[in-house]
mmCIF file of C-alpha atoms in Angstrom:
data_model
loop_
_atom_site.group_PDB
_atom_site.id
_atom_site.type_symbol
_atom_site.label_atom_id
_atom_site.label_comp_id
_atom_site.label_asym_id
_atom_site.label_seq_id
_atom_site.Cartn_x
_atom_site.Cartn_y
_atom_site.Cartn_z
ATOM 1 C CA MET F 1 10.624 -5.945 -10.237
ATOM 2 C CA SER F 2 8.275 -8.621 -9.434
ATOM 3 C CA SER F 3 6.528 -11.103 -12.093
ATOM 4 C CA PRO F 4 3.011 -10.665 -13.133
ATOM 5 C CA GLU F 5 1.948 -13.575 -11.067
ATOM 6 C CA HIS F 6 3.559 -12.053 -7.943
ATOM 7 C CA LYS F 7 1.959 -8.727 -8.667
ATOM 8 C CA GLN F 8 -1.427 -10.577 -8.611
ATOM 9 C CA LYS F 9 -0.478 -12.224 -5.318
ATOM 10 C CA ILE F 10 0.113 -8.906 -3.748
ATOM 11 C CA TRP F 11 -3.107 -7.429 -5.091
ATOM 12 C CA GLN F 12 -5.005 -10.296 -3.684
ATOM 13 C CA LEU F 13 -3.516 -9.663 -0.229
ATOM 14 C CA ILE F 14 -3.824 -5.733 -0.368
ATOM 15 C CA LYS F 15 -7.176 -5.432 -2.005
ATOM 16 C CA LYS F 16 -9.018 -7.137 0.788
ATOM 17 C CA ILE F 17 -7.438 -4.825 3.300
ATOM 18 C CA ASN F 18 -8.180 -1.795 1.039
ATOM 19 C CA THR F 19 -6.457 0.935 3.471
ATOM 20 C CA GLY F 20 -2.879 1.227 3.574
ATOM 21 C CA MET F 21 -0.557 3.672 5.835
ATOM 22 C CA LEU F 22 1.473 5.873 3.390
ATOM 23 C CA THR F 23 4.919 6.974 5.115
ATOM 24 C CA THR F 24 6.676 9.971 3.677
ATOM 25 C CA HIS F 25 9.711 11.858 4.811
ATOM 26 C CA HIS F 26 9.172 15.272 6.458
ATOM 27 C CA GLY F 27 12.398 16.910 7.133
ATOM 28 C CA GLY F 28 14.363 14.268 9.193
ATOM 29 C CA GLU F 29 11.070 12.447 10.315
ATOM 30 C CA LEU F 30 8.794 9.935 8.904
ATOM 31 C CA ARG F 31 5.022 10.545 8.612
ATOM 32 C CA ALA F 32 2.252 8.149 7.904
ATOM 33 C CA ARG F 33 -1.346 8.556 7.016
ATOM 34 C CA PRO F 34 -4.103 6.132 5.744
ATOM 35 C CA MET F 35 -4.833 6.037 2.125
ATOM 36 C CA VAL F 36 -7.652 4.081 0.386
ATOM 37 C CA LEU F 37 -7.144 1.965 -2.569
ATOM 38 C CA VAL F 38 -9.357 3.157 -5.604
ATOM 39 C CA GLN F 39 -8.200 0.816 -8.512
ATOM 40 C CA ASP F 40 -9.511 -2.489 -9.513
ATOM 41 C CA GLU F 41 -6.132 -4.211 -10.491
ATOM 42 C CA TYR F 42 -2.538 -3.862 -9.867
ATOM 43 C CA ASP F 43 0.248 -3.616 -12.316
ATOM 44 C CA GLY F 44 3.161 -2.244 -10.119
ATOM 45 C CA THR F 45 1.596 1.093 -9.526
ATOM 46 C CA LEU F 46 -1.006 2.142 -7.024
ATOM 47 C CA TRP F 47 -3.181 5.193 -7.270
ATOM 48 C CA PHE F 48 -4.715 7.242 -4.511
ATOM 49 C CA TYR F 49 -6.703 10.421 -4.465
ATOM 50 C CA THR F 50 -5.133 13.427 -2.751
ATOM 51 C CA ASP F 51 -5.610 17.082 -1.978
ATOM 52 C CA LEU F 52 -2.856 18.751 -4.028
ATOM 53 C CA GLU F 53 -2.223 21.306 -1.356
ATOM 54 C CA SER F 54 -1.666 18.595 1.364
ATOM 55 C CA GLU F 55 1.601 18.196 3.343
ATOM 56 C CA LYS F 56 2.051 14.752 1.794
ATOM 57 C CA VAL F 57 2.369 16.204 -1.638
ATOM 58 C CA LEU F 58 4.820 18.878 -0.342
ATOM 59 C CA GLU F 59 6.908 16.055 1.184
ATOM 60 C CA LEU F 60 6.768 13.925 -1.969
ATOM 61 C CA GLU F 61 8.151 16.861 -3.933
ATOM 62 C CA GLN F 62 11.259 17.102 -1.642
ATOM 63 C CA ASP F 63 11.778 13.272 -1.378
ATOM 64 C CA HIS F 64 9.913 10.763 -3.462
ATOM 65 C CA ASP F 65 10.819 7.648 -1.394
ATOM 66 C CA ILE F 66 7.773 6.088 0.301
ATOM 67 C CA CYS F 67 6.673 3.053 2.318
ATOM 68 C CA LEU F 68 3.237 1.779 2.080
ATOM 69 C CA SER F 69 1.877 -0.767 4.493
ATOM 70 C CA PHE F 70 -1.125 -2.943 4.758
ATOM 71 C CA ALA F 71 -2.112 -5.013 7.683
ATOM 72 C CA ASP F 72 -5.038 -7.253 8.577
ATOM 73 C CA PRO F 73 -4.396 -8.923 11.963
ATOM 74 C CA ASP F 74 -7.533 -10.914 11.741
ATOM 75 C CA SER F 75 -6.240 -12.970 8.817
ATOM 76 C CA GLN F 76 -2.605 -12.500 9.775
ATOM 77 C CA THR F 77 -1.855 -10.762 6.508
ATOM 78 C CA TYR F 78 0.787 -8.032 6.467
ATOM 79 C CA VAL F 79 2.331 -6.343 3.350
ATOM 80 C CA SER F 80 5.129 -3.603 3.267
ATOM 81 C CA LEU F 81 5.832 -1.925 -0.096
ATOM 82 C CA THR F 82 8.564 0.483 -0.898
ATOM 83 C CA GLY F 83 8.728 2.827 -3.873
ATOM 84 C CA THR F 84 8.527 6.343 -5.199
ATOM 85 C CA GLY F 85 5.488 8.745 -5.298
ATOM 86 C CA ARG F 86 4.558 11.693 -7.022
ATOM 87 C CA ALA F 87 1.363 13.753 -7.547
ATOM 88 C CA THR F 88 -0.520 14.413 -10.719
ATOM 89 C CA ARG F 89 -3.579 16.220 -11.785
ATOM 90 C CA ASP F 90 -4.215 13.700 -14.654
ATOM 91 C CA LYS F 91 -8.007 14.320 -15.629
ATOM 92 C CA LYS F 92 -8.232 10.852 -17.210
ATOM 93 C CA LEU F 93 -7.221 9.157 -13.936
ATOM 94 C CA ILE F 94 -9.528 11.432 -11.854
ATOM 95 C CA ASP F 95 -12.166 10.575 -14.089
ATOM 96 C CA LYS F 96 -11.428 6.718 -14.151
ATOM 97 C CA TYR F 97 -11.246 6.166 -10.369
ATOM 98 C CA TRP F 98 -13.849 8.883 -9.193
ATOM 99 C CA ASN F 99 -16.452 7.359 -6.758
ATOM 100 C CA SER F 100 -18.862 8.356 -3.999
ATOM 101 C CA PHE F 101 -16.383 7.913 -1.318
ATOM 102 C CA VAL F 102 -13.958 10.162 -2.942
ATOM 103 C CA ALA F 103 -16.579 12.752 -3.612
ATOM 104 C CA ALA F 104 -17.234 13.079 0.104
ATOM 105 C CA TRP F 105 -13.600 14.420 0.381
ATOM 106 C CA PHE F 106 -14.064 16.778 -2.559
ATOM 107 C CA PRO F 107 -17.487 18.582 -2.303
ATOM 108 C CA GLN F 108 -16.650 20.471 -5.452
ATOM 109 C CA GLY F 109 -16.267 17.359 -7.395
ATOM 110 C CA LYS F 110 -13.756 16.238 -9.852
ATOM 111 C CA GLU F 111 -13.432 19.920 -10.828
ATOM 112 C CA SER F 112 -12.133 21.013 -7.556
ATOM 113 C CA PRO F 113 -8.833 22.846 -8.097
ATOM 114 C CA ASN F 114 -6.956 20.778 -5.533
ATOM 115 C CA VAL F 115 -8.148 17.284 -6.382
ATOM 116 C CA GLY F 116 -5.345 15.096 -7.697
ATOM 117 C CA MET F 117 -3.837 11.697 -7.712
ATOM 118 C CA LEU F 118 -0.873 10.080 -6.101
ATOM 119 C CA GLU F 119 1.060 7.786 -8.287
ATOM 120 C CA ILE F 120 2.971 5.052 -6.177
ATOM 121 C CA LYS F 121 5.437 2.977 -8.185
ATOM 122 C CA ILE F 122 6.250 -0.041 -6.098
ATOM 123 C CA LYS F 123 10.025 -1.088 -6.469
ATOM 124 C CA ARG F 124 10.268 -3.869 -3.777
ATOM 125 C CA GLY F 125 8.425 -5.071 -0.620
ATOM 126 C CA GLU F 126 7.591 -8.066 1.431
ATOM 127 C CA HIS F 127 4.688 -9.958 2.701
ATOM 128 C CA TRP F 128 3.671 -12.262 5.582
ATOM 129 C CA ASP F 129 0.412 -14.424 5.077
ATOM 130 C CA SER F 130 -0.558 -16.871 7.661
ATOM 131 C CA SER F 131 -3.768 -19.081 7.073
ATOM 132 C CA SER F 132 -3.589 -20.294 10.637
ATOM 133 C CA SER F 133 -5.538 -18.719 13.514
ATOM 134 C CA LYS F 134 -3.860 -16.807 16.234
ATOM 135 C CA MET F 135 -4.348 -19.879 18.560
ATOM 136 C CA VAL F 136 -2.497 -22.106 16.250
ATOM 137 C CA ASN F 137 0.274 -19.642 15.727
ATOM 138 C CA SER F 138 0.634 -19.390 19.470
ATOM 139 C CA ILE F 139 0.983 -23.127 19.710
ATOM 140 C CA LYS F 140 3.584 -23.288 16.952
ATOM 141 C CA THR F 141 5.473 -20.463 18.474
ATOM 142 C CA MET F 142 5.555 -22.286 21.893
ATOM 143 C CA LYS F 143 6.588 -25.476 20.289
ATOM 144 C CA ALA F 144 9.356 -23.688 18.470
ATOM 145 C CA ARG F 145 10.599 -22.311 21.865
ATOM 146 C CA LEU F 146 10.662 -25.623 23.408
ATOM 147 C CA THR F 147 12.511 -27.086 20.453
ATOM 148 C CA GLY F 148 14.842 -24.341 19.796
ATOM 149 C CA GLU F 149 13.585 -24.145 16.168
ATOM 150 C CA GLN F 150 12.003 -21.172 14.359
ATOM 151 C CA PRO F 151 8.009 -21.422 14.076
ATOM 152 C CA GLU F 152 6.619 -21.788 10.566
ATOM 153 C CA LEU F 153 3.847 -19.397 10.797
ATOM 154 C CA GLY F 154 2.923 -19.099 7.150
ATOM 155 C CA GLU F 155 4.276 -17.596 4.047
ATOM 156 C CA HIS F 156 6.939 -14.711 3.981
ATOM 157 C CA GLU F 157 8.335 -13.588 0.819
ATOM 158 C CA LYS F 158 10.572 -10.633 -0.288
ATOM 159 C CA PHE F 159 10.187 -9.172 -3.941
ATOM 160 C CA GLY F 160 11.722 -6.495 -6.085
ATOM 161 C CA THR F 161 14.863 -4.930 -6.727
ATOM 162 C CA ALA F 162 16.195 -5.784 -3.225
ATOM 163 C CA GLY F 163 16.148 -9.360 -4.116
ATOM 164 C CA LYS F 164 14.483 -12.475 -2.702
ATOM 165 C CA ASN F 165 15.033 -14.212 0.606
#
């Protein structure tokens, strides 16, 4: 797993993006859908509201493995996280993260029989973060092509149980 400092770094990257694409297994296929962050900090677990009767919950019951990706092309920030997911009807968590955005999806409120949370435990991942503009990155890429070297386009790091670069 990653260090507390690295978890903070990942959180700083993904909280600005706010919406990630959650990929689950459906039979022999992969399915992705957008999910919005609801928490204020990250400790290795991400929480999302869900409809407990949704297909993603059924998919997670059959296969807990997930991939969650965040992308902000404007800032050239990309994060890919893998781990496991499960659904829960934990009332304390539902109360803790409830907000007006979530309420729009559950008109019956917190007491809706199908409101629940997805618990996503992150095992590993990687991120790419470039502070350079697209134009600067294009110039670096062209220079690298001419010199036969790889372009240095910013920070790229792997973390978690899969090991580091």
